[in-house]
CSV table of C-alpha atoms in Angstrom, one decimal:
chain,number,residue,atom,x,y,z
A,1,UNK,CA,-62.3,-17.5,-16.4
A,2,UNK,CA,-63.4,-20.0,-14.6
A,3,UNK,CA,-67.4,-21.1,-15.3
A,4,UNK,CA,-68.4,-23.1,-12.3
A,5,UNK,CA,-71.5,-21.9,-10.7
A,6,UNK,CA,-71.7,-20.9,-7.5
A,7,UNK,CA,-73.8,-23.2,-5.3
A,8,UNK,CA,-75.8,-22.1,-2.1
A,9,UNK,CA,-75.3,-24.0,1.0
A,10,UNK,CA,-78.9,-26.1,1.3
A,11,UNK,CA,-81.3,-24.7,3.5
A,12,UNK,CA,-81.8,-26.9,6.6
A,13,UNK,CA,-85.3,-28.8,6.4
A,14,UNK,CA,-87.6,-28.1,8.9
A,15,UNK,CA,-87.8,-30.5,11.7
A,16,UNK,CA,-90.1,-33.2,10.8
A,17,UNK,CA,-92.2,-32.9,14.2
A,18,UNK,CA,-91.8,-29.6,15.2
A,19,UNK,CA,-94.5,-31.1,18.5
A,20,UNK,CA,-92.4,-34.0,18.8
A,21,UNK,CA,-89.1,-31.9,19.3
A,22,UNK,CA,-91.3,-29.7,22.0
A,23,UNK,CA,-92.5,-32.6,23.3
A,24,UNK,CA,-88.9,-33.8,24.0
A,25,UNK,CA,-88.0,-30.5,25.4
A,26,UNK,CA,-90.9,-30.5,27.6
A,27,UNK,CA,-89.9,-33.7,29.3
A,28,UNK,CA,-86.1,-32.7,29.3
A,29,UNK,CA,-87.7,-30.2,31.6
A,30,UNK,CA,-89.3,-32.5,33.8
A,31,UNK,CA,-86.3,-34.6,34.2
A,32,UNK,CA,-83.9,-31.5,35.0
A,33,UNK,CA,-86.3,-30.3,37.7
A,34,UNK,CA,-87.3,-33.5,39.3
A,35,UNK,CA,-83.4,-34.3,39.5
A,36,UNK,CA,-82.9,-31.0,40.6
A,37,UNK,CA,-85.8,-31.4,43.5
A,38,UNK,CA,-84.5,-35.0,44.8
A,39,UNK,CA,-81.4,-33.5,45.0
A,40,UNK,CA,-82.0,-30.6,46.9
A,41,UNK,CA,-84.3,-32.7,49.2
A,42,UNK,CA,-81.3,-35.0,49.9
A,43,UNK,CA,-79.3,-32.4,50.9
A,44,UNK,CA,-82.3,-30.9,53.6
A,45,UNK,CA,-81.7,-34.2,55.0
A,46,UNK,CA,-78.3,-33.6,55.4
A,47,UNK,CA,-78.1,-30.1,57.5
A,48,UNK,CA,-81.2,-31.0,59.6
A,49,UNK,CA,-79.1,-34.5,60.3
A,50,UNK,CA,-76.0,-32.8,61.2
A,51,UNK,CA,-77.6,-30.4,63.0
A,52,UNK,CA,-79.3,-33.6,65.4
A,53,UNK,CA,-76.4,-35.3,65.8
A,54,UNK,CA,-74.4,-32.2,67.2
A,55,UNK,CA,-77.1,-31.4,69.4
A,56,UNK,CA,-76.9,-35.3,70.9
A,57,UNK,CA,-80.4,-36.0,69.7
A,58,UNK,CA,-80.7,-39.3,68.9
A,59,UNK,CA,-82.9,-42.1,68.7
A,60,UNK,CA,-86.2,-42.4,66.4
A,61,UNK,CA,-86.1,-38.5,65.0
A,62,UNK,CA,-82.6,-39.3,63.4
A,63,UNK,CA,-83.5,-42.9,62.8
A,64,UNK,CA,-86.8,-41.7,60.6
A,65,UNK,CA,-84.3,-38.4,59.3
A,66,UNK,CA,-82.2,-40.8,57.8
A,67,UNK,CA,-84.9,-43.2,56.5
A,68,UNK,CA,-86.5,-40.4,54.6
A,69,UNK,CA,-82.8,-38.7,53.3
A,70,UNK,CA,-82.2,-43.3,52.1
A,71,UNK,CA,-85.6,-43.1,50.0
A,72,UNK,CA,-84.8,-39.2,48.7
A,73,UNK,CA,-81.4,-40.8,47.1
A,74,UNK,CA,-82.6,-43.9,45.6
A,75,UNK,CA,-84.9,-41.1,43.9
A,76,UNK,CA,-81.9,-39.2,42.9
A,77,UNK,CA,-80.1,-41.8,41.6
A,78,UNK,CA,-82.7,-43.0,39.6
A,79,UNK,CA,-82.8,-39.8,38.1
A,80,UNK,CA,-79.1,-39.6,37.5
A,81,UNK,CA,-79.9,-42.6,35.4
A,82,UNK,CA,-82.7,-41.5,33.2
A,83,UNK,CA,-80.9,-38.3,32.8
A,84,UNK,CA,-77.9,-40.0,31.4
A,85,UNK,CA,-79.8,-42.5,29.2
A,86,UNK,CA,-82.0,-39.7,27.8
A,87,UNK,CA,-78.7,-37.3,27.8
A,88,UNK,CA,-80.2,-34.6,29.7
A,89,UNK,CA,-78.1,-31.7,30.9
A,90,UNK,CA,-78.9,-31.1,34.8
A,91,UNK,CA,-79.6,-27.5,36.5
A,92,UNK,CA,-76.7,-25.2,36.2
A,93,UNK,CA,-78.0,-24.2,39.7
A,94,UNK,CA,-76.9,-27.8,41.1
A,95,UNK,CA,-74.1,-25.9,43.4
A,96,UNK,CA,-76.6,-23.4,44.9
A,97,UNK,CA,-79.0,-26.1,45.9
A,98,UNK,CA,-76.2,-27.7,47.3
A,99,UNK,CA,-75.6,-24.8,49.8
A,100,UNK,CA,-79.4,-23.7,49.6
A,101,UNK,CA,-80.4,-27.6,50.6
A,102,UNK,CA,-78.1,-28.0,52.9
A,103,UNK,CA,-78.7,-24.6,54.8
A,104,UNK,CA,-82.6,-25.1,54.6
A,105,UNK,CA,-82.0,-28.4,56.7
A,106,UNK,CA,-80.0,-27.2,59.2
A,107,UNK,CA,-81.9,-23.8,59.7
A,108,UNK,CA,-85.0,-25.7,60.6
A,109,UNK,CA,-83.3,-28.3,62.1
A,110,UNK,CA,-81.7,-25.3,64.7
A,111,UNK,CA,-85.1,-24.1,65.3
A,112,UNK,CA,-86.6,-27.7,67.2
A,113,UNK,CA,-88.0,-30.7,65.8
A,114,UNK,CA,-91.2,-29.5,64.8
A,115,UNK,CA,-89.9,-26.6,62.3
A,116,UNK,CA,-87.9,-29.8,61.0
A,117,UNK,CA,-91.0,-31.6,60.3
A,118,UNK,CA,-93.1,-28.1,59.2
A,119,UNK,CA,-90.1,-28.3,56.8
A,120,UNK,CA,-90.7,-31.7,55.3
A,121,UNK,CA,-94.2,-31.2,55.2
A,122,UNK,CA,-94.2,-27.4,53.1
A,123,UNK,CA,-91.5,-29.1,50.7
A,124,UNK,CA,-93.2,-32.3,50.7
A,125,UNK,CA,-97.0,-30.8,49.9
A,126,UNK,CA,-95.0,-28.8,47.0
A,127,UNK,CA,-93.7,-32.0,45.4
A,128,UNK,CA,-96.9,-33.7,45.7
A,129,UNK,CA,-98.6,-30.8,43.4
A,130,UNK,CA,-95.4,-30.9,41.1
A,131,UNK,CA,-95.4,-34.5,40.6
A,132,UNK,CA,-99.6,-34.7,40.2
A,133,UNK,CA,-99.2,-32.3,37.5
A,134,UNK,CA,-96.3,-34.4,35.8
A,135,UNK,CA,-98.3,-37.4,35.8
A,136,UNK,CA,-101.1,-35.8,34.1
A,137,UNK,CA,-99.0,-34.5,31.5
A,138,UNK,CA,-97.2,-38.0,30.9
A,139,UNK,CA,-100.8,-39.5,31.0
A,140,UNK,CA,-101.4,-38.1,27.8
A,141,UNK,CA,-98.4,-39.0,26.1
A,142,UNK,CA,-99.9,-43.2,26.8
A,143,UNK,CA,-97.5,-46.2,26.8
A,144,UNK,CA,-94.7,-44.3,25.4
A,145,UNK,CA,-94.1,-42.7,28.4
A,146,UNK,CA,-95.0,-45.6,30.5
A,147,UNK,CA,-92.2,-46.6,32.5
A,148,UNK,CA,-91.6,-42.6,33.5
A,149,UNK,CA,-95.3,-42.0,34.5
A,150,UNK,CA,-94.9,-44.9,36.9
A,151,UNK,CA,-91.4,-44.0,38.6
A,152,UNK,CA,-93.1,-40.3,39.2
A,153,UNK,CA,-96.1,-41.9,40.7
A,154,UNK,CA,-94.0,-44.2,43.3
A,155,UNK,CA,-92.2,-41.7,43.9
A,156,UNK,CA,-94.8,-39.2,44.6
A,157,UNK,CA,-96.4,-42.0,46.9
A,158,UNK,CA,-93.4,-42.1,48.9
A,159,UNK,CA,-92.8,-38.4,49.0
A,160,UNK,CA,-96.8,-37.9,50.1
A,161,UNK,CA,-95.7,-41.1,53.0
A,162,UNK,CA,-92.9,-38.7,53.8
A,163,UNK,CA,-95.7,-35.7,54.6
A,164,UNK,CA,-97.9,-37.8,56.5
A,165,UNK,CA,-95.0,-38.7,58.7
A,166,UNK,CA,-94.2,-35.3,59.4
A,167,UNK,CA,-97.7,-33.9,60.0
A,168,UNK,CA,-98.0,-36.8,62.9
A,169,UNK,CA,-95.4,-35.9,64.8
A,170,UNK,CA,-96.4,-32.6,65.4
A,171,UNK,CA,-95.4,-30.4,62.2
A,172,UNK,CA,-98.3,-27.6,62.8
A,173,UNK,CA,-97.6,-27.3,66.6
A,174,UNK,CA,-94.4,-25.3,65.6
A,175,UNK,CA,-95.1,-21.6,66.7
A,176,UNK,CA,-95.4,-20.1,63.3
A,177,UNK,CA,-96.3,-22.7,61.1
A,178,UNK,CA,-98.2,-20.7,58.7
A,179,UNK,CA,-95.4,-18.3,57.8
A,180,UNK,CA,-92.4,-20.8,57.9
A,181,UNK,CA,-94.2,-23.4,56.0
A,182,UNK,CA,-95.5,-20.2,52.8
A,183,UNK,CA,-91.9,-18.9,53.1
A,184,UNK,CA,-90.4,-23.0,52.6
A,185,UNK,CA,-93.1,-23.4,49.5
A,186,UNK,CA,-92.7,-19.9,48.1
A,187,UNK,CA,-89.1,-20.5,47.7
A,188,UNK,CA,-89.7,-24.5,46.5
A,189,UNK,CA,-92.1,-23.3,43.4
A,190,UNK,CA,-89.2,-20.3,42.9
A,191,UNK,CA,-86.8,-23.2,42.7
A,192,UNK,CA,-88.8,-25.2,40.5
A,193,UNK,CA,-89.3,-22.6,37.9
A,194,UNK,CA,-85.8,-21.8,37.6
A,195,UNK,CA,-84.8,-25.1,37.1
A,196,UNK,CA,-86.8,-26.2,34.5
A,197,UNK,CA,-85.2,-23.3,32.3
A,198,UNK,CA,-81.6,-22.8,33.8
């Protein structure tokens, strides 16, 4: 018979800094929605240039389209980057912003220049809230959090740069303004929920 006691598997301790840990989760959210956002922004740029070009409209509006889609990538890229070195999974709902992006841009784009720029602005007025709120958060956390407090803030700078363009070339003349630019935000703060999570 054999007299060897039977050992329980030891219990897993308890995290150290149960804060920490949802601390870490919290920014993890950040990251995946911010990536998530400059991606979905590059991709407006994309059907609302397509749909320019096919119509023969050239000149400054795709010149300043394409300006605004350059800066929207160097923001994506930079997030691709601080995803990877903080190993941050993105969105699982990066192929329906794809489409979603894409289809926003050109739907706007079909309707005239101005419901392109209402566009920019309602998505552009989002981000600035979204980005504000960020940086208060990261404010708190001090010099830890530094370096990613200060790539939010340039980038809501250039995002806010991106609004103010819009609005002077007309974005609230577009017939409708108020009810295409709530629908464009409604579904932006929808998009930024479900992204943090999913």
């Amino acid at each position: 018979m054999s007299t060897a006691k039977k050992t329980r598997p030891a219990k897993r301790p308890p995290p150290a800094h149960p804060g920490a840990a949802r601390q870490d989760e919290r920014i993890h959210e950040m990251l995946r929605v911010d990536h998530a956002g400059e991606y979905g922004a590059v991709r407006i740029y994309a059907g609302q240039r397509a749909v320019f070009r096919s119509l023969s409209q050239k000149g400054e509006l795709n010149e300043s389209l394409a300006r605004m889609e350059a800066e929207e990538r160097e923001h994506l890229d930079r997030f691709n980057t601080i995803l990877n070195e903080r190993h941050v999974r993105p969105t699982a709902l990066s192929p329906f912003w794809h489409v979603a992006g894409y289809a926003l841009g050109a739907a706007t784009a079909l309707m005239g220049e101005k419901a392109a720029h209402a566009c920019t602005v309602a998505v552009e007025e989002v981000i600035d809230d979204h980005y504000a709120g960020q940086i208060r958060e990261l404010e708190k956390l001090g010099e830890k959090e530094k370096p990613l407090t200060d790539t939010i803030a340039k980038f809501r700078e250039e995002e806010i740069a991106h609004r103010d363009e819009a609005l002077s070339k007309g974005a609230k003349e577009m017939p409708g303004y108020p009810l295409l630019s709530g629908a464009i935000k409604a579904a932006c703060r929808f998009a930024i929920r479900a992204s943090e999570k999913v």
